[in-house]
Each structure stands twice: as C-alpha cells, then as structure tokens.
Short mmCIF file of C-alpha atoms in Angstrom, two decimals:
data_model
loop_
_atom_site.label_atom_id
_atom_site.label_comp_id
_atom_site.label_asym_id
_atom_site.label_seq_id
_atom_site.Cartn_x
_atom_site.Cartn_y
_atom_site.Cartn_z
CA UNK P 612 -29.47 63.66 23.76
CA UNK P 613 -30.66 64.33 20.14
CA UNK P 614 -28.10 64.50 17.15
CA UNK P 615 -27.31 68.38 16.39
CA UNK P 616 -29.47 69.52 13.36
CA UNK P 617 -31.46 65.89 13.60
CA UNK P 618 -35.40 66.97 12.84
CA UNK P 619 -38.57 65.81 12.39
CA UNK P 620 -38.36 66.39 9.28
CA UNK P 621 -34.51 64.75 8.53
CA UNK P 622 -35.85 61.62 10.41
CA UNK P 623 -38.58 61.47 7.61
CA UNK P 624 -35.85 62.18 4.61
CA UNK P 625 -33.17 59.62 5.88
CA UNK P 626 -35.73 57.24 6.75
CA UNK P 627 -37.92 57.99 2.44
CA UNK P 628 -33.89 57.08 1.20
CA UNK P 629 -33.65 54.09 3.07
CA UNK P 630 -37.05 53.02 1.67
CA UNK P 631 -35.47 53.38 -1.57
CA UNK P 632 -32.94 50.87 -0.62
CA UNK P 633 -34.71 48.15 1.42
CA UNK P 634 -38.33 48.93 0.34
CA UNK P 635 -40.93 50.67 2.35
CA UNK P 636 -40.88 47.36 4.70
CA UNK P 637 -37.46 47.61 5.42
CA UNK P 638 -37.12 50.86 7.18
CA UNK P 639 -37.32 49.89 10.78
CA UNK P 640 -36.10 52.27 13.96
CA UNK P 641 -33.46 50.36 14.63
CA UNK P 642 -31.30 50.84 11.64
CA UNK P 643 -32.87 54.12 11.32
CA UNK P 644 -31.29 55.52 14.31
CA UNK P 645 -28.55 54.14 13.32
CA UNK P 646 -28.38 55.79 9.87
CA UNK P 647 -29.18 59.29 11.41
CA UNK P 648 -26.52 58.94 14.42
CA UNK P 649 -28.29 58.36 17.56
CA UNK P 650 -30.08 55.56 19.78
CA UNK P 651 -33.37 54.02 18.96
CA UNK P 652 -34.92 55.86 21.47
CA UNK P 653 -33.59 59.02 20.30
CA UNK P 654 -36.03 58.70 17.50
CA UNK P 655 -38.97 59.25 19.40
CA UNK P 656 -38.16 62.77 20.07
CA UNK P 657 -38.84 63.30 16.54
CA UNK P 658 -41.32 60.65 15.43
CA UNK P 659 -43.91 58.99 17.23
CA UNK P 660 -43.85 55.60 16.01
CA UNK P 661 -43.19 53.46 13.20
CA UNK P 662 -46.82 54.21 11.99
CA UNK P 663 -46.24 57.56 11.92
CA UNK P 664 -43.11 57.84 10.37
CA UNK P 665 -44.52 55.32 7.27
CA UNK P 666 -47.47 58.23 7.18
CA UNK P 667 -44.76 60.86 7.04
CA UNK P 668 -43.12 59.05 4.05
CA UNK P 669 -46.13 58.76 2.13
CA UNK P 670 -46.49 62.42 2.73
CA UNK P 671 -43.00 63.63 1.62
CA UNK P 672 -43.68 61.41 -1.45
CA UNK P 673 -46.63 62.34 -2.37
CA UNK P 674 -45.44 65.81 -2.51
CA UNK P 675 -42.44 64.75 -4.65
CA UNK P 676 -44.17 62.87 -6.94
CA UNK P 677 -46.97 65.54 -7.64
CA UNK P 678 -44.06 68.09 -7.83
CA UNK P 679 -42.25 66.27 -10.43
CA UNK P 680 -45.81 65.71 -12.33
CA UNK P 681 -46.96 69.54 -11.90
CA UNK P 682 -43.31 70.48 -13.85
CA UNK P 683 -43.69 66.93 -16.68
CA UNK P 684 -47.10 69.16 -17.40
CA UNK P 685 -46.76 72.49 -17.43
CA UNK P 686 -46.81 74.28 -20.50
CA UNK P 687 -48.86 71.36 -22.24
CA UNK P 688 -52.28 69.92 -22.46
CA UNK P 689 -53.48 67.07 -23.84
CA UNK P 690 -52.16 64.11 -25.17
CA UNK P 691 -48.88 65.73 -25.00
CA UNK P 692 -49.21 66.65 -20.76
CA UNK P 693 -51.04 63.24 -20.59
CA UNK P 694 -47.82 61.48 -22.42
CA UNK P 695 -45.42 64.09 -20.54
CA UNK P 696 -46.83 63.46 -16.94
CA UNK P 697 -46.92 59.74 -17.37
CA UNK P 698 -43.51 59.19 -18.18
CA UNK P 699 -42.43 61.21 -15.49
CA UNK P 700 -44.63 59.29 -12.83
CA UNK P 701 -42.96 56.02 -14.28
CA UNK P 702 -39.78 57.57 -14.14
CA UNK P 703 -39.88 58.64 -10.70
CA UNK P 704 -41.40 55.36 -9.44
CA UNK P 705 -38.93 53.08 -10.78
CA UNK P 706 -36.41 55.64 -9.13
CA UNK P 707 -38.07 55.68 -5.75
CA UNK P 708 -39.59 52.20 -5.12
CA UNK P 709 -39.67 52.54 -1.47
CA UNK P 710 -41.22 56.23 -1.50
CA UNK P 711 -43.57 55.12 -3.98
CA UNK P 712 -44.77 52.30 -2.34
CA UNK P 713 -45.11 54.70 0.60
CA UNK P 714 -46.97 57.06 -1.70
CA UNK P 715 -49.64 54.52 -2.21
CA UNK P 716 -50.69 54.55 1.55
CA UNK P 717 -54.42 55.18 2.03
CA UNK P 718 -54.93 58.17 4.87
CA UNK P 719 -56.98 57.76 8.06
CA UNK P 720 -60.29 58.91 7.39
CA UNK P 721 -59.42 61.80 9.94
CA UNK P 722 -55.69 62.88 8.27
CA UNK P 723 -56.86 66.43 6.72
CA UNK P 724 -52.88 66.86 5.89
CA UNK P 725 -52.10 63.25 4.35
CA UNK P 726 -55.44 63.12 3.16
CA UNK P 727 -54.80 66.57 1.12
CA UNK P 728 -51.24 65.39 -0.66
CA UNK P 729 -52.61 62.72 -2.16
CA UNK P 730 -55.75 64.41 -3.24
CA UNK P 731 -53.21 66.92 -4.90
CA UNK P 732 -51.95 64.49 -7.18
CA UNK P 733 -55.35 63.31 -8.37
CA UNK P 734 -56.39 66.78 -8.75
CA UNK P 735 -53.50 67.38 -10.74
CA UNK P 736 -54.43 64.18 -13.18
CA UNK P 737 -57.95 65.99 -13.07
CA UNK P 738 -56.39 69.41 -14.17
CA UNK P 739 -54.83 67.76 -17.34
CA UNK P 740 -58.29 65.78 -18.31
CA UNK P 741 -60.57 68.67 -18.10
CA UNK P 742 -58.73 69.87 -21.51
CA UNK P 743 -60.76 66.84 -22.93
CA UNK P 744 -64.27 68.36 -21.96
CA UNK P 745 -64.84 65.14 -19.86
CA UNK P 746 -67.41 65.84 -16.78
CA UNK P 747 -68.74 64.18 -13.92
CA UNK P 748 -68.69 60.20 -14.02
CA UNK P 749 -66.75 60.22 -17.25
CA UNK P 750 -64.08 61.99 -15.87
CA UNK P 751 -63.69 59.81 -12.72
CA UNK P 752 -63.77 57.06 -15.27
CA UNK P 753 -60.22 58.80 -16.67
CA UNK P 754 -58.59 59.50 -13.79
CA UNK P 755 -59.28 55.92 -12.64
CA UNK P 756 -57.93 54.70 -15.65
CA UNK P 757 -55.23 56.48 -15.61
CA UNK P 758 -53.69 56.02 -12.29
CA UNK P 759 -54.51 52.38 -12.41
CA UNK P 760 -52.53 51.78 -15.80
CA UNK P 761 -49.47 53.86 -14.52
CA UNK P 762 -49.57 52.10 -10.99
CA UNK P 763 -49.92 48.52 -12.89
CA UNK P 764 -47.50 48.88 -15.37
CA UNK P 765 -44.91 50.56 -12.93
CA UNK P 766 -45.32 47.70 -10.05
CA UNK P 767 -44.91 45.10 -12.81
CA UNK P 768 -42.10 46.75 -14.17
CA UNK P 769 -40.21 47.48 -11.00
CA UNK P 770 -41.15 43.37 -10.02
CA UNK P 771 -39.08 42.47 -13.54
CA UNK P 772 -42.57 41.05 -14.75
CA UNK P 773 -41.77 41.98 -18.29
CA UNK P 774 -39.18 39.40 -19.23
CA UNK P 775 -40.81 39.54 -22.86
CA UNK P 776 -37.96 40.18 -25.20
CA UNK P 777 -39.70 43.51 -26.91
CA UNK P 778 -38.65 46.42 -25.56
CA UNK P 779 -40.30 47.80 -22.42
CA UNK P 780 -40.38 51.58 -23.47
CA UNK P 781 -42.41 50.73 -26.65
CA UNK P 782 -44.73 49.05 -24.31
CA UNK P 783 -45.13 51.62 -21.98
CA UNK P 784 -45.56 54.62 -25.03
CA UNK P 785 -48.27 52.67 -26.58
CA UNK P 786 -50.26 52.00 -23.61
CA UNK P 787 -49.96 55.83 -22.87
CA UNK P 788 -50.98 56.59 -26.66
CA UNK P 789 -53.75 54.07 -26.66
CA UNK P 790 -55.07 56.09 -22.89
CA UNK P 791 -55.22 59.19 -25.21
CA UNK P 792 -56.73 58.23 -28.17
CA UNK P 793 -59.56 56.37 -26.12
CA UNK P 794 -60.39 59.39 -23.85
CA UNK P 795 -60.15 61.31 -27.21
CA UNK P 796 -62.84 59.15 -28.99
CA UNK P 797 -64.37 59.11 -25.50
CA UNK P 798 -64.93 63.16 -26.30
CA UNK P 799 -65.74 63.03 -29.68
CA UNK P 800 -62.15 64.10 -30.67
CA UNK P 801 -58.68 65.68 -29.50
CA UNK P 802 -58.82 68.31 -26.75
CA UNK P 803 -60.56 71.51 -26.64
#
C-alpha cells in the first residue's frame, strides 16, 4: 500500500533533493523508496521508471531555474537583466547540482511538456536580448553564447576547476561584463 499523501509529484521532489546530495546519478529507487517511506515497488505506483522519474527532474528544474531567472530579470533590461539573470542561474546551479544536471537533459523528440520547460528558459534568455535589437542568426548567436558561458563556467566551478588563487566572483562578473559589452558592440551600442 502507498504512503498517505505520497504523489507523483512528492516522488519527483524527494527524489530533485536527493539529486542535490548524491548527484543526478545517485538517485536510484532503492534508496528512493526508502527516503519517501515505502518499498521499491511502491514507487511504481507513482513513477514509471527510473527514466521517467530523471525526465520528471529535469522538468521540475527547469521550471525552478526559469522561475528564479524570470524574478533575477524583471524590472530590468539590458546589461543590467543580462548581469542580474546570470548571477542568479550561477547561483542556483551551484545550489542545486543534481537538479541542474537534471536540467540539462535533452527531451525526446516527441516530449511536447519537457520539450516546452526547457524552451521556456531559452525564450526567457531571448526576451532579455531582444532589448539589444539583435534578429535572426545574430540573436541565436547570443543566446548560444550565453548559455554556453554560464553552463561552462558553472560546471567548472561546481568541479573546483578554479584552484587559481584570484577570486572566483571577479572572474565570473567580468566574463558576464565582457558578454555585454560584445553583444553591445555587436548592435552598434547599449540597448534600445
């Protein structure tokens, strides 16, 4: 019999935190069900496998991450909502490995749901780089650039790859100023 109160949707929350603690690679059903109070096959009244409850990480991250973005940029634009939203996205990935690595999962090509919280996130990015008049290939080129500096600089962070004795915050605010002042040259200038 299922724990009182246990849900699909608890399974998925007890299972992002213990991401957090063992890495997206640690969370098996085993001490899952034990976490949550009930036998491993207990689980599968709520989940369908371990596939699916990885996908329904990714999901619940995904939706964290872009909420904590949406609120590091609202009421901004520009350099200072670029500057805003990336340290947020650092700061939330450094204190959610395991969700973030699970944020990172690629849909299935059929997924419309997972498929449509990680487009959120990029659409969001896309939001805060229209204020820089960029169109069409140019502004793929920014978003590109600027999830694949954040995600870099956050997995080598979170790895302790910077062992360099100057201080990692500098590091991280002039890589996000020098982002800026590129996609502002890029434009002809600051933000419309």
């Amino acid at each position: 019999m299922a724990r009182a109160g246990l849900s699909p949707g608890r399974v998925v929350e007890a299972a992002a935190v213990m991401a957090d603690e063992t890495g997206l690679g640690g969370v098996v059903l085993a001490g899952l069900a034990e976490r949550v109070g009930v036998r491993q096959p207990s689980l599968y009244k709520h989940i369908d496998s371990l596939a699916g409850l990885r996908r329904g990480i990714s999901i619940v991250a995904q939706r964290q991450l872009l909420e904590v973005l949406t609120r590091a940029a609202v009421g901004r634009s520009g350099r200072e909502a670029l500057v805003a939203m990336a340290g947020a996205y650092r700061g939330w990935a450094l204190e959610h490995p395991g969700r973030y690595e699970a944020a990172q999962l690629m849909p299935a090509p059929d997924d419309a749901e997972h498929e449509a919280s990680a487009a959120a996130i990029v659409d969001l990015i896309a939001d805060v780089l229209a204020g820089y008049g960029l169109r069409d290939d140019d502004a793929i080129d920014a978003i590109r650039g600027f999830r694949a500096m954040l995600h870099g600089f956050v997995s080598l962070e979170a790895a302790g790859g910077f062992r360099f004795r100057a201080d990692v915050d500098r590091s991280f605010d002039r890589l996000i100023e020098g982002f800026a002042r590129t996609v502002e040259q890029g434009t002809g200038g600051r933000p419309g």
